[in-house]
Every structure is written in C-alpha cells, then in structure tokens.
C-alpha cells in the first residue's frame, strides 16, 4: 500500500494519559451513596489507540468494554507508571485514557462530561454493577474531588505530602466490593453503623484539610473502620503501623483493600524516613503529591 494515497492522520496515533488516585476518605461507603474524597496522583497510564477492521480480544476487560461502549474496533498499546490491582486506580485511569483516545482517533466527538459518564458505566459493567464514579471522575478531572451519590465536586487542592506503600499483594476490586455487599446483607446491624461512621469521618475531614495532624487522626480512624468492615490485609496493617512509628501524621489503606496500597500523610521532613520504613517491610514506597491535571492528550506518535 502506498503511503501517498493515505491522509496524514493514517500514521499519527492518538495517545492519551490519565492519572491514578488515592482515596483520602470514604472508600466502600461511597458505593452506598455516602461521601468519598479522592485525589489524583502523579503516576499516570498512557494509552495509544489504533483503528482495526476486527476487534482483537484485549487482555483487559475494561478496555474491551470501552470499545463495546464506543461501538468501534481497534487495538491499544498501554504504558503504565501505576501498579495494577493495587488500589491506585489503574483500571479507572486505563478506562478514561482509552475512551478519550478512542474518541480522538475515531473522531467521535463526545464531550469530556459524556466520556466521564461512559467511563463510570464501563467500571460498573465490569464490577457487576457496583462502582462509584469516584475513580473515573478523579482520573478525568484531576485534583481533589468529593463524590456523594451522583453529585461530583472539585475541592481546592490541599498542600499535603504523601508516601504510598505498595504491599505487592494484588487484590480484586470487584471481589472486595462484593465482600462488603455480602456483610451488609448477612450482618446489616454491624455493617451499616460502620459505613455510617466512615461517612462521619469523611464529612469531618472536610473541615481539617489545613490541619495535617487532625487529618492524620481521621485517616487512622478510617483505616480502623475499613478493617472492621473486613477489607484489611496483614501486610497493609504492617505498613500502616510502620509508617506511623516512623513519624507519619496518619496512615490508612486506599481503595478496595484486601491487599494493594496504603498511604501515609507526612511532614516534609518525615517523608524519606517513612518511605524507608515502608521499604524495610518488603514493600515499595512512592513519594508523590497531587496532580491537578486530569486526562490529557500526549504528543501524536
Ligand atoms: C475502589 O478504588 C473504591 C471502592 O469504593 C469502589 C468504588 O468506589 O467504586 C472500593
């Protein structure tokens, strides 16, 4: 085939990137309409989309569902700075970046709001109908967001230093969400007050984003409540305790739990010590901060 007969766009591929996230407060409770606060972080996922006559089966069910929702066929190339299945929102970042790249490559013309809604539908379909819009929304808009049911709001970006600890233990978000649903069904008298208490901690945190010490105390409470809900993991608890002992102001698991990541809130002077304490527990530490940019187009390739 002669390149001369093809429009220039034929060999320029759409590459989009989207950030990961940490759940500062309210994971799991947010699935039941309670408030949740999440923050976009620096590590990103980059997705390049290419048109194809027939849909090749992608490795990721999230990517397959993106093509199905957009009604086109293609292939993707994914590069990620985020560990997968670890609570840092890599599936949401892949979903968001893939949808924006498909929209661009196929010139579909959907708005960013429409694509954010489709991203939430993709997550819900893959996670058996149970997913809040938090992960996909924060990956789309960046910064810090508050989600309550269908209401989404961007909050002023806080000046906080985070050290993430990856327990290197994989988890399944849909499995952990199903575990909480099961507890709610079999022991509502226990699960419901825990979920209410998580909501109370989240609401209280909104008055303390300028007070790192108080924010740290609230993170510790949120961690204990998640453990009570049955989504803890021994290695996560070990990392949380090690971070606090090394001088973190607070530490909690982030995301679905059952493995994956925790993060610690630190003063500037403590962050290297906290990262060292996490690494000493056979885990991986990432020192990071907020990314105020959400999904974005990268250079054409
Ligand atoms: C996963 O990052 C957070 C959960 O609350 C699920 C969700 O919000 O969809 C566990």
CSV table of C-alpha atoms and ligand atoms in Angstrom, one decimal:
chain,number,residue,atom,x,y,z
A,1,UNK,CA,0.0,0.0,0.0
A,2,UNK,CA,1.4,3.4,-0.9
A,3,UNK,CA,1.5,5.9,1.9
A,4,UNK,CA,1.0,8.7,-0.7
A,5,UNK,CA,-2.7,7.7,-1.1
A,6,UNK,CA,-3.4,7.9,2.6
A,7,UNK,CA,-4.3,11.0,4.6
A,8,UNK,CA,-1.5,12.1,7.0
A,9,UNK,CA,-3.6,11.1,10.0
A,10,UNK,CA,-3.3,7.5,9.0
A,11,UNK,CA,0.0,7.1,10.7
A,12,UNK,CA,-0.5,9.5,13.6
A,13,UNK,CA,-2.0,7.7,16.5
A,14,UNK,CA,-4.0,9.1,19.4
A,15,UNK,CA,-2.2,8.8,22.7
A,16,UNK,CA,-3.9,10.0,25.9
A,17,UNK,CA,-2.8,9.7,29.5
A,18,UNK,CA,-4.8,9.8,32.8
A,19,UNK,CA,-3.6,9.9,36.4
A,20,UNK,CA,-4.0,7.4,39.2
A,21,UNK,CA,-5.5,8.3,42.6
A,22,UNK,CA,-5.6,7.7,46.3
A,23,UNK,CA,-8.9,7.6,48.2
A,24,UNK,CA,-8.3,10.0,51.1
A,25,UNK,CA,-11.5,9.1,52.8
A,26,UNK,CA,-14.7,7.1,52.3
A,27,UNK,CA,-13.9,4.1,50.0
A,28,UNK,CA,-16.6,1.4,50.1
A,29,UNK,CA,-19.0,3.7,51.9
A,30,UNK,CA,-19.1,5.8,48.7
A,31,UNK,CA,-20.6,2.7,46.8
A,32,UNK,CA,-23.7,3.2,49.1
A,33,UNK,CA,-24.2,6.9,48.4
A,34,UNK,CA,-22.0,8.2,51.2
A,35,UNK,CA,-19.4,10.9,50.6
A,36,UNK,CA,-15.9,9.9,49.3
A,37,UNK,CA,-12.8,12.1,48.8
A,38,UNK,CA,-10.1,11.1,46.3
A,39,UNK,CA,-7.0,12.9,45.0
A,40,UNK,CA,-5.2,12.4,41.6
A,41,UNK,CA,-1.6,11.5,42.0
A,42,UNK,CA,1.4,12.0,39.7
A,43,UNK,CA,1.9,8.4,38.3
A,44,UNK,CA,-0.1,8.0,35.0
A,45,UNK,CA,-1.3,5.5,32.5
A,46,UNK,CA,-0.6,6.2,28.8
A,47,UNK,CA,-2.9,4.6,26.1
A,48,UNK,CA,-2.4,4.7,22.3
A,49,UNK,CA,-5.3,3.6,20.2
A,50,UNK,CA,-5.2,2.3,16.6
A,51,UNK,CA,-8.1,1.5,14.3
A,52,UNK,CA,-8.6,-2.1,13.3
A,53,UNK,CA,-11.1,-3.8,11.0
A,54,UNK,CA,-11.9,-6.5,13.6
A,55,UNK,CA,-11.8,-6.2,17.4
A,56,UNK,CA,-8.8,-8.2,18.8
A,57,UNK,CA,-9.6,-9.5,22.2
A,58,UNK,CA,-7.8,-7.1,24.6
A,59,UNK,CA,-6.1,-8.5,27.8
A,60,UNK,CA,-8.2,-6.1,29.9
A,61,UNK,CA,-11.9,-6.5,30.4
A,62,UNK,CA,-12.0,-2.7,31.0
A,63,UNK,CA,-10.5,-2.0,27.5
A,64,UNK,CA,-12.9,-4.5,25.8
A,65,UNK,CA,-15.8,-2.8,27.4
A,66,UNK,CA,-14.5,0.7,26.3
A,67,UNK,CA,-14.6,-0.4,22.6
A,68,UNK,CA,-18.0,-2.0,23.1
A,69,UNK,CA,-19.5,1.2,24.6
A,70,UNK,CA,-18.0,3.4,21.9
A,71,UNK,CA,-19.2,1.0,19.1
A,72,UNK,CA,-15.8,0.7,17.2
A,73,UNK,CA,-13.0,-1.8,16.8
A,74,UNK,CA,-9.3,-1.2,17.5
A,75,UNK,CA,-6.2,-2.1,19.4
A,76,UNK,CA,-4.4,-0.4,22.2
A,77,UNK,CA,-0.9,0.0,23.5
A,78,UNK,CA,-0.7,0.7,27.2
A,79,UNK,CA,2.2,2.0,29.2
A,80,UNK,CA,1.7,2.4,32.9
A,81,UNK,CA,3.6,4.1,35.8
A,82,UNK,CA,0.9,2.6,38.1
A,83,UNK,CA,1.0,-0.9,39.6
A,84,UNK,CA,-2.2,-2.8,38.6
A,85,UNK,CA,-4.8,-4.2,41.0
A,86,UNK,CA,-3.2,-2.2,43.8
A,87,UNK,CA,-5.8,0.4,44.8
A,88,UNK,CA,-4.2,3.3,42.9
A,89,UNK,CA,-7.0,3.5,40.3
A,90,UNK,CA,-5.1,1.9,37.4
A,91,UNK,CA,-8.2,0.4,35.9
A,92,UNK,CA,-10.0,3.7,36.0
A,93,UNK,CA,-7.0,5.5,34.5
A,94,UNK,CA,-6.8,2.9,31.7
A,95,UNK,CA,-10.6,3.2,31.1
A,96,UNK,CA,-10.6,7.0,31.0
A,97,UNK,CA,-7.4,7.3,28.8
A,98,UNK,CA,-8.8,4.6,26.4
A,99,UNK,CA,-12.2,6.3,26.0
A,100,UNK,CA,-10.6,9.7,25.3
A,101,UNK,CA,-8.1,8.1,22.8
A,102,UNK,CA,-10.9,6.2,21.0
A,103,UNK,CA,-12.9,9.4,20.8
A,104,UNK,CA,-10.0,11.2,19.3
A,105,UNK,CA,-8.7,8.5,16.9
A,106,UNK,CA,-12.2,7.7,15.6
A,107,UNK,CA,-13.3,11.4,15.6
A,108,UNK,CA,-16.5,10.5,17.5
A,109,UNK,CA,-16.9,14.0,19.0
A,110,UNK,CA,-18.2,13.1,22.5
A,111,UNK,CA,-17.7,15.8,25.2
A,112,UNK,CA,-15.5,15.2,28.3
A,113,UNK,CA,-18.6,15.0,30.5
A,114,UNK,CA,-20.1,12.3,28.3
A,115,UNK,CA,-16.9,10.4,28.3
A,116,UNK,CA,-16.7,10.6,32.1
A,117,UNK,CA,-20.2,9.1,32.3
A,118,UNK,CA,-19.3,6.3,29.9
A,119,UNK,CA,-16.1,5.6,32.0
A,120,UNK,CA,-18.3,5.1,35.1
A,121,UNK,CA,-20.6,2.8,33.1
A,122,UNK,CA,-17.6,0.7,31.9
A,123,UNK,CA,-16.4,0.3,35.6
A,124,UNK,CA,-20.0,-0.6,36.7
A,125,UNK,CA,-20.4,-3.2,34.0
A,126,UNK,CA,-17.0,-4.8,34.7
A,127,UNK,CA,-17.6,-4.7,38.5
A,128,UNK,CA,-21.0,-6.4,38.5
A,129,UNK,CA,-23.0,-3.1,38.8
A,130,UNK,CA,-21.2,-1.9,41.9
A,131,UNK,CA,-18.9,1.1,41.4
A,132,UNK,CA,-19.0,4.7,42.5
A,133,UNK,CA,-18.0,7.4,40.0
A,134,UNK,CA,-15.0,8.4,42.2
A,135,UNK,CA,-12.1,6.7,40.5
A,136,UNK,CA,-13.2,7.5,36.9
A,137,UNK,CA,-14.1,11.1,37.8
A,138,UNK,CA,-10.9,12.0,39.6
A,139,UNK,CA,-8.9,10.4,36.7
A,140,UNK,CA,-10.9,12.6,34.3
A,141,UNK,CA,-10.6,16.0,36.0
A,142,UNK,CA,-7.5,15.6,38.3
A,143,UNK,CA,-7.0,17.4,41.6
A,144,UNK,CA,-9.1,16.5,44.6
A,145,UNK,CA,-12.8,15.6,44.3
A,146,UNK,CA,-15.8,14.9,46.6
A,147,UNK,CA,-18.3,12.4,45.4
A,148,UNK,CA,-21.7,11.9,47.1
A,149,UNK,CA,-24.1,9.7,45.1
A,150,UNK,CA,-24.5,11.4,41.7
A,151,UNK,CA,-23.0,14.7,42.9
A,152,UNK,CA,-19.4,15.5,42.0
A,153,UNK,CA,-17.5,18.5,43.2
A,154,UNK,CA,-13.8,19.6,42.8
A,155,UNK,CA,-12.3,20.7,46.1
A,156,UNK,CA,-9.4,23.1,46.4
A,157,UNK,CA,-6.1,21.2,46.1
A,158,UNK,CA,-4.5,20.7,49.5
A,159,UNK,CA,-0.8,21.1,50.2
A,160,UNK,CA,-0.1,17.7,51.5
A,161,UNK,CA,2.9,15.3,51.2
A,162,UNK,CA,2.0,11.6,50.7
A,163,UNK,CA,4.1,8.4,50.8
A,164,UNK,CA,2.3,5.5,49.2
A,165,UNK,CA,3.2,2.0,50.3
A,166,UNK,CA,2.6,-0.8,47.8
A,167,UNK,CA,2.2,-4.1,49.7
A,168,UNK,CA,2.9,-6.0,46.5
A,169,UNK,CA,-0.2,-8.1,47.3
A,170,UNK,CA,-2.8,-8.0,44.5
A,171,UNK,CA,-6.5,-7.7,45.1
A,172,UNK,CA,-9.7,-7.7,43.1
A,173,UNK,CA,-11.8,-4.5,43.5
A,174,UNK,CA,-15.0,-6.3,42.5
A,175,UNK,CA,-14.2,-9.1,45.0
A,176,UNK,CA,-13.7,-6.7,47.9
A,177,UNK,CA,-16.8,-4.7,46.9
A,178,UNK,CA,-18.8,-8.0,46.8
A,179,UNK,CA,-17.4,-8.9,50.3
A,180,UNK,CA,-18.8,-5.7,51.8
A,181,UNK,CA,-22.1,-6.2,50.0
A,182,UNK,CA,-22.3,-9.7,51.5
A,183,UNK,CA,-21.6,-8.4,55.0
A,184,UNK,CA,-24.3,-5.7,54.6
A,185,UNK,CA,-26.7,-8.5,53.6
A,186,UNK,CA,-25.8,-11.0,56.3
A,187,UNK,CA,-25.0,-8.6,59.2
A,188,UNK,CA,-26.6,-5.3,58.4
A,189,UNK,CA,-26.7,-4.4,62.1
A,190,UNK,CA,-22.8,-4.4,62.1
A,191,UNK,CA,-22.0,-3.3,58.6
A,192,UNK,CA,-24.4,-0.3,58.4
A,193,UNK,CA,-23.1,1.5,61.5
A,194,UNK,CA,-19.5,1.1,60.3
A,195,UNK,CA,-20.5,2.6,56.9
A,196,UNK,CA,-22.2,5.5,58.7
A,197,UNK,CA,-19.1,6.0,60.9
A,198,UNK,CA,-16.9,6.1,57.7
A,199,UNK,CA,-19.3,8.8,56.3
A,200,UNK,CA,-19.0,10.8,59.5
A,201,UNK,CA,-15.1,10.7,59.4
A,202,UNK,CA,-15.2,11.8,55.7
A,203,UNK,CA,-17.5,14.7,56.5
A,204,UNK,CA,-15.4,15.7,59.5
A,205,UNK,CA,-12.2,15.6,57.3
A,206,UNK,CA,-13.6,18.4,55.1
A,207,UNK,CA,-13.1,20.9,58.0
A,208,UNK,CA,-9.4,19.8,58.5
A,209,UNK,CA,-7.6,20.0,55.2
A,210,UNK,CA,-5.5,22.8,56.7
A,211,UNK,CA,-4.7,20.8,59.8
A,212,UNK,CA,-2.5,17.8,58.9
A,213,UNK,CA,-2.3,16.5,62.4
A,214,UNK,CA,-6.1,16.3,62.7
A,215,UNK,CA,-6.4,14.9,59.1
A,216,UNK,CA,-3.9,12.2,60.1
A,217,UNK,CA,-6.0,11.2,63.1
A,218,UNK,CA,-9.1,10.9,60.9
A,219,UNK,CA,-7.1,8.8,58.4
A,220,UNK,CA,-6.2,6.4,61.3
A,221,UNK,CA,-9.9,6.1,62.2
A,222,UNK,CA,-10.9,5.5,58.6
A,223,UNK,CA,-8.3,2.7,58.4
A,224,UNK,CA,-9.6,1.0,61.6
A,225,UNK,CA,-13.2,1.2,60.2
A,226,UNK,CA,-12.2,-0.4,56.9
A,227,UNK,CA,-10.5,-3.2,58.8
A,228,UNK,CA,-13.7,-3.7,60.8
A,229,UNK,CA,-15.6,-3.9,57.5
A,230,UNK,CA,-13.4,-6.9,56.6
A,231,UNK,CA,-11.3,-5.3,53.8
A,232,UNK,CA,-8.0,-5.2,55.7
A,233,UNK,CA,-4.8,-7.3,55.0
A,234,UNK,CA,-2.0,-8.2,57.4
A,235,UNK,CA,0.7,-6.6,55.2
A,236,UNK,CA,-1.3,-3.4,54.9
A,237,UNK,CA,-1.7,-3.2,58.7
A,238,UNK,CA,2.1,-3.8,59.0
A,239,UNK,CA,2.9,-0.9,56.6
A,240,UNK,CA,0.4,1.4,58.3
A,241,UNK,CA,1.9,0.7,61.7
A,242,UNK,CA,5.5,1.1,60.3
A,243,UNK,CA,4.7,4.4,58.7
A,244,UNK,CA,3.1,5.8,61.9
A,245,UNK,CA,6.0,4.6,64.0
A,246,UNK,CA,8.4,6.4,61.6
A,247,UNK,CA,6.6,9.7,62.2
A,248,UNK,CA,3.7,9.8,59.7
A,249,UNK,CA,0.8,12.0,60.9
A,250,UNK,CA,-1.6,9.4,59.8
A,251,UNK,CA,-1.8,6.3,57.6
A,252,UNK,CA,-4.6,4.2,56.0
A,253,UNK,CA,-5.2,1.7,53.2
A,254,UNK,CA,-6.5,3.2,50.0
A,255,UNK,CA,-9.1,1.8,47.5
A,256,UNK,CA,-10.7,-1.6,47.8
A,257,UNK,CA,-8.3,-3.1,50.3
A,258,UNK,CA,-7.6,-6.8,50.8
A,259,UNK,CA,-4.0,-6.1,49.6
A,260,UNK,CA,-2.9,-3.3,47.3
A,261,UNK,CA,-1.7,0.0,48.7
A,262,UNK,CA,-1.7,2.2,51.8
A,263,UNK,CA,-0.6,5.8,52.1
A,264,UNK,CA,0.8,8.0,54.8
A,265,UNK,CA,0.4,11.7,55.4
A,266,UNK,CA,3.8,13.2,56.3
A,267,UNK,CA,5.6,16.4,57.0
A,268,UNK,CA,8.3,17.3,54.5
A,269,UNK,CA,11.0,16.3,57.0
A,270,UNK,CA,9.5,12.8,57.7
A,271,UNK,CA,8.7,11.6,54.2
A,272,UNK,CA,12.1,10.0,53.5
A,273,UNK,CA,12.1,8.2,56.9
A,274,UNK,CA,8.6,7.0,56.3
A,275,UNK,CA,9.4,5.7,52.8
A,276,UNK,CA,12.4,3.9,54.3
A,277,UNK,CA,10.2,2.3,57.0
A,278,UNK,CA,7.8,1.1,54.3
A,279,UNK,CA,10.6,-0.4,52.1
A,280,UNK,CA,12.0,-2.2,55.2
A,281,UNK,CA,8.7,-4.2,55.3
A,282,UNK,CA,9.4,-5.8,51.8
A,283,UNK,CA,7.1,-3.2,50.2
A,284,UNK,CA,7.6,-0.5,47.6
A,285,UNK,CA,7.3,3.2,48.6
A,286,UNK,CA,6.3,6.0,46.2
A,287,UNK,CA,6.7,9.6,47.4
A,288,UNK,CA,4.1,11.7,45.5
A,289,UNK,CA,1.8,14.6,45.6
A,290,UNK,CA,-1.4,15.8,43.9
A,291,UNK,CA,-1.7,16.0,40.1
A,292,UNK,CA,-4.1,18.9,39.3
A,293,UNK,CA,-4.3,17.8,35.7
A,294,UNK,CA,-6.7,15.0,34.7
A,295,UNK,CA,-6.9,13.2,31.4
A,296,UNK,CA,-4.8,14.8,28.7
A,297,UNK,CA,-3.6,14.3,25.1
A,298,UNK,CA,0.0,13.4,24.7
A,299,UNK,CA,2.1,14.2,21.7
A,300,UNK,CA,0.9,12.4,18.5
A,301,UNK,CA,3.1,9.4,17.7
B,1,LIG,C1,-12.1,1.5,44.8
B,1,LIG,O1,-11.0,2.3,44.4
B,1,LIG,C2,-13.0,2.2,45.7
B,1,LIG,C3,-14.3,1.5,46.1
B,1,LIG,O2,-15.0,2.4,47.0
B,1,LIG,C4,-15.1,1.1,45.0
B,1,LIG,C5,-15.8,2.3,44.2
B,1,LIG,O3,-15.8,3.4,44.7
B,1,LIG,O4,-16.3,2.0,43.1
B,1,LIG,C6,-14.0,0.2,46.9
